[in-house]
Amino acid sequence: MSSNRLFITTPIYYVNDKPHIGHAYTTIAGDVIARAHRMFGGEAYYLTGTDEHGSKVAESAAAAGVAPQAFCDVQSALFRAAWDQLLIKYDDFIRTTDDRHKRGVVRFLQRLHAAKSPDGHPVIYPGTYSGLYCVGCEKFITEKELVNGKCPHHLKEPVKVTEKNYFFRLRSYSARVGALIEQGTILVNPPERKAEVLGLIKHGLDDFSLSREKVKWGIPLPFDSSQNTYVWVEALQNYITAPGYADDRERFDHWWTHGHVLHLMAKDILKFHAVFWPAMLLAAGEKTPHELFVHGFFTVNGEKMSKSLGNAIDPTAMVVTYGADAARYLLLVQFPFGVDGDIQAERFPERYNADLANDLGNLTSRVVKFCERIGGTVPEPGKLEAVDRALLVAGKKAVDGMREALEQRNLLAMIGAPMGLVREANRYFDASAPWQLQKEGKEERLRTTLYVSLEAIRVAAALLSPVLPTKSLDIRRAVGVAADRLEPTGGELEHLRALQPGAPVGIGDPVFPRIDKKGKAVDIQSPPSDADGQTETEGLIDIDDFGKVQLVVAEVIEAERVEGADRLLRLKVKVGSEERPLVAGIAEHYEPEALIGRRVIIVKNLKPATIRGVESRGMLLAAKKGKKLTLVTTDGEIPSGASVG
Ligand code: MSP
């Protein structure tokens, strides 16, 4: 097995549902792992698809008044369309109604039918399945599902039905599967899921029925056409029918036999994947998968996502609101990979603004715009100082951190590594204060600071490319990565691909425009006019929202006009002992000199913005009516730095 050759799968999704964020989460995770694996030089084959047989699908088709195949064609296309919108780069999309799948299933069942278990019994044997059957549902129903002894959907008592079925001799394989899991030949992660499976096996699992007599929409058994293959048994086989089990043994061996097989799923379908599937493979003489990663199961605002509640979040609506890159990011950063959680969609805008608009987008704008103003190219760095080297080393560490996180399938850490670098670059840029260096004429330091900042952004953006495929390209182009180097590579190559001084840099619109609570763009980074960046308030807020705003007294110590912007003043204010730059749209109302020494009120904890290319950290309060404007001041005893509430 070559672990450099990764075969990644998602569950194949039932076509009687529409794609929702639960499906999207697994599919995005698989895409990110595949892209990251390739970035680090590995080979990857990423498979997803749709599960199209069984009574539920047949019923949905009948309810829609169409033939099952036509129904499946439409529904399966919905999944592919959603994945296209979410920038999922799958290598293969399998449908269980594909001929290659049907041929593969027949072949696999023939193998099983001919096989003997290690204790000398036929692996498949006929038997009778007896259970409770709801005629309304046309399916077997368990005691547990009954409400007051009746089917909850049809309010009828089920009938006891005995059906001839074929069984798979699981009992002859479950101990062997348990041992493979125990010793890590089949890795089941996270560890609590491994414990869960081992517990199930220890508890004892019965042979399972692998066919159905009554379900007509399915693949007939090759050895008894009066029966169809049970939908679950058939669905699992997609993982081998896609790479060529039916008729391309070479391709099949390349990926299945000699690749590292990673199945992704949520815990709802763990037993099928961790026990039934390896057991069937052992019986058919094929390799078992190497790794199952079982991520968490999500609720939405505390409730299970379901058709009847109508609360499923549509991932394509997220794409409309946030863009595909950000939608991918927002879903993945909700919880550590593997942990259950409750998704609260109203928190998406806050997270978007904090991480993408401010930390990443605004840093890129600030640095690139600075470079644009002093020549529009990657500056030639001078002598590196300790702070510069520290940031470059942080870049190298982020690459290592990302590689390690990928190996552990720790998606949150795969994002955390580059985002940590972004935050460090923000601190470096603020602390180096290039605007100050420029003012003081420290030209070499200025060039070095800008170069090192651009370089940190380049590395972070390359590492973010699996999650943010298109924005990563935009950012890397903006900081001067040459067109022939845009394909990101990780590891050792990173420093060899450092930015070339003299390469053109440039940024147009913000990479991630800021949005309001409803997801509407507000974009304070490049306001349409030279106004002071104030945004309209909408509706009422609660006290907690107000509490987030830190108002303080600030003393104006410098003021001058901003060249080319009639309404803007560039100020420097003192907040206690701290000095900070601030841009305000008050030039038509105040002469700069008249402001020196005034104590004004500012919003202290506003994220920095760049207005007309000038850095601003805070916002002045002013009262305004028509063309009149007066600053809110506190001339008197209250010193600068005092809080206002
Ligand atoms: N068709 C079967 C799978 C056969 S695989 C051989 C099936 N389909 S499903 O449409 O119900 O998809 C289940 C999978 O979708 C989960 O295992 C998970 O990957 C994803 N999710 C669906 N809902 C989810 C949540 N609420 N939370 C997280 N993931 C979820 O089962």
JSON list of C-alpha atoms and ligand atoms in Angstrom, two decimals, residues 10-14 20 22-23 25-26 51 232 235-236 238-239 264-269 273 295-299 305, ligand 1:
[
{"chain": "A", "resi": 10, "resn": "THR", "atom": "CA", "xyz": [-17.80, 10.06, 0.75]},
{"chain": "A", "resi": 11, "resn": "PRO", "atom": "CA", "xyz": [-20.99, 8.12, 1.41]},
{"chain": "A", "resi": 12, "resn": "ILE", "atom": "CA", "xyz": [-23.16, 8.06, -1.68]},
{"chain": "A", "resi": 13, "resn": "TYR", "atom": "CA", "xyz": [-26.18, 10.17, -0.85]},
{"chain": "A", "resi": 14, "resn": "TYR", "atom": "CA", "xyz": [-29.80, 9.07, -1.11]},
{"chain": "A", "resi": 20, "resn": "HIS", "atom": "CA", "xyz": [-28.09, 19.90, 2.56]},
{"chain": "A", "resi": 22, "resn": "GLY", "atom": "CA", "xyz": [-24.77, 17.66, 6.28]},
{"chain": "A", "resi": 23, "resn": "HIS", "atom": "CA", "xyz": [-23.97, 16.14, 2.90]},
{"chain": "A", "resi": 25, "resn": "TYR", "atom": "CA", "xyz": [-19.82, 19.01, 5.07]},
{"chain": "A", "resi": 26, "resn": "THR", "atom": "CA", "xyz": [-18.57, 15.50, 4.26]},
{"chain": "A", "resi": 51, "resn": "ASP", "atom": "CA", "xyz": [-27.45, 6.01, -3.88]},
{"chain": "A", "resi": 232, "resn": "TRP", "atom": "CA", "xyz": [-27.27, -1.13, 1.79]},
{"chain": "A", "resi": 235, "resn": "ALA", "atom": "CA", "xyz": [-24.47, 0.74, -1.97]},
{"chain": "A", "resi": 236, "resn": "LEU", "atom": "CA", "xyz": [-21.26, -0.15, -0.16]},
{"chain": "A", "resi": 238, "resn": "ASN", "atom": "CA", "xyz": [-19.82, 1.58, -5.05]},
{"chain": "A", "resi": 239, "resn": "TYR", "atom": "CA", "xyz": [-16.40, 2.01, -3.47]},
{"chain": "A", "resi": 264, "resn": "LEU", "atom": "CA", "xyz": [-15.41, 9.52, 5.22]},
{"chain": "A", "resi": 265, "resn": "MET", "atom": "CA", "xyz": [-18.86, 9.52, 6.79]},
{"chain": "A", "resi": 266, "resn": "ALA", "atom": "CA", "xyz": [-20.84, 10.54, 9.85]},
{"chain": "A", "resi": 267, "resn": "LYS", "atom": "CA", "xyz": [-21.56, 8.18, 12.70]},
{"chain": "A", "resi": 268, "resn": "ASP", "atom": "CA", "xyz": [-25.07, 7.34, 11.46]},
{"chain": "A", "resi": 269, "resn": "ILE", "atom": "CA", "xyz": [-23.66, 4.75, 9.07]},
{"chain": "A", "resi": 273, "resn": "HIS", "atom": "CA", "xyz": [-18.85, 0.68, 6.96]},
{"chain": "A", "resi": 295, "resn": "HIS", "atom": "CA", "xyz": [-17.07, 13.02, 11.60]},
{"chain": "A", "resi": 296, "resn": "GLY", "atom": "CA", "xyz": [-19.74, 14.47, 13.84]},
{"chain": "A", "resi": 297, "resn": "PHE", "atom": "CA", "xyz": [-23.45, 14.70, 13.23]},
{"chain": "A", "resi": 298, "resn": "PHE", "atom": "CA", "xyz": [-25.00, 18.15, 13.12]},
{"chain": "A", "resi": 299, "resn": "THR", "atom": "CA", "xyz": [-28.24, 19.60, 14.27]},
{"chain": "A", "resi": 305, "resn": "MET", "atom": "CA", "xyz": [-32.14, 18.43, 10.05]},
{"chain": "B", "resi": 1, "resn": "MSP", "atom": "N1", "xyz": [-27.02, 6.18, 1.11]},
{"chain": "B", "resi": 1, "resn": "MSP", "atom": "C1", "xyz": [-26.50, 6.02, 2.40]},
{"chain": "B", "resi": 1, "resn": "MSP", "atom": "C2", "xyz": [-24.99, 5.89, 2.38]},
{"chain": "B", "resi": 1, "resn": "MSP", "atom": "C3", "xyz": [-24.46, 4.76, 1.59]},
{"chain": "B", "resi": 1, "resn": "MSP", "atom": "S1", "xyz": [-22.72, 4.78, 1.55]},
{"chain": "B", "resi": 1, "resn": "MSP", "atom": "C4", "xyz": [-22.30, 3.33, 0.94]},
{"chain": "B", "resi": 1, "resn": "MSP", "atom": "C5", "xyz": [-26.83, 7.23, 3.26]},
{"chain": "B", "resi": 1, "resn": "MSP", "atom": "N2", "xyz": [-27.12, 8.35, 2.59]},
{"chain": "B", "resi": 1, "resn": "MSP", "atom": "S2", "xyz": [-27.46, 9.76, 3.26]},
{"chain": "B", "resi": 1, "resn": "MSP", "atom": "O1", "xyz": [-27.90, 10.61, 2.18]},
{"chain": "B", "resi": 1, "resn": "MSP", "atom": "O2", "xyz": [-28.34, 9.61, 4.35]},
{"chain": "B", "resi": 1, "resn": "MSP", "atom": "O3", "xyz": [-26.08, 10.33, 3.73]},
{"chain": "B", "resi": 1, "resn": "MSP", "atom": "C6", "xyz": [-25.58, 10.10, 5.03]},
{"chain": "B", "resi": 1, "resn": "MSP", "atom": "C7", "xyz": [-24.29, 10.88, 5.18]},
{"chain": "B", "resi": 1, "resn": "MSP", "atom": "O4", "xyz": [-24.49, 12.27, 4.85]},
{"chain": "B", "resi": 1, "resn": "MSP", "atom": "C8", "xyz": [-23.71, 10.92, 6.58]},
{"chain": "B", "resi": 1, "resn": "MSP", "atom": "O5", "xyz": [-22.96, 9.80, 6.90]},
{"chain": "B", "resi": 1, "resn": "MSP", "atom": "C9", "xyz": [-22.86, 12.15, 6.49]},
{"chain": "B", "resi": 1, "resn": "MSP", "atom": "O6", "xyz": [-21.71, 11.92, 5.74]},
{"chain": "B", "resi": 1, "resn": "MSP", "atom": "C10", "xyz": [-23.76, 13.11, 5.73]},
{"chain": "B", "resi": 1, "resn": "MSP", "atom": "N3", "xyz": [-24.74, 13.74, 6.61]},
{"chain": "B", "resi": 1, "resn": "MSP", "atom": "C11", "xyz": [-26.08, 13.76, 6.44]},
{"chain": "B", "resi": 1, "resn": "MSP", "atom": "N4", "xyz": [-26.65, 14.46, 7.45]},
{"chain": "B", "resi": 1, "resn": "MSP", "atom": "C12", "xyz": [-25.70, 14.92, 8.29]},
{"chain": "B", "resi": 1, "resn": "MSP", "atom": "C13", "xyz": [-25.71, 15.71, 9.44]},
{"chain": "B", "resi": 1, "resn": "MSP", "atom": "N5", "xyz": [-26.83, 16.18, 9.97]},
{"chain": "B", "resi": 1, "resn": "MSP", "atom": "N6", "xyz": [-24.51, 16.00, 10.01]},
{"chain": "B", "resi": 1, "resn": "MSP", "atom": "C14", "xyz": [-23.33, 15.57, 9.48]},
{"chain": "B", "resi": 1, "resn": "MSP", "atom": "N7", "xyz": [-23.30, 14.81, 8.38]},
{"chain": "B", "resi": 1, "resn": "MSP", "atom": "C15", "xyz": [-24.46, 14.41, 7.80]},
{"chain": "B", "resi": 1, "resn": "MSP", "atom": "O7", "xyz": [-26.78, 7.13, 4.45]}
]
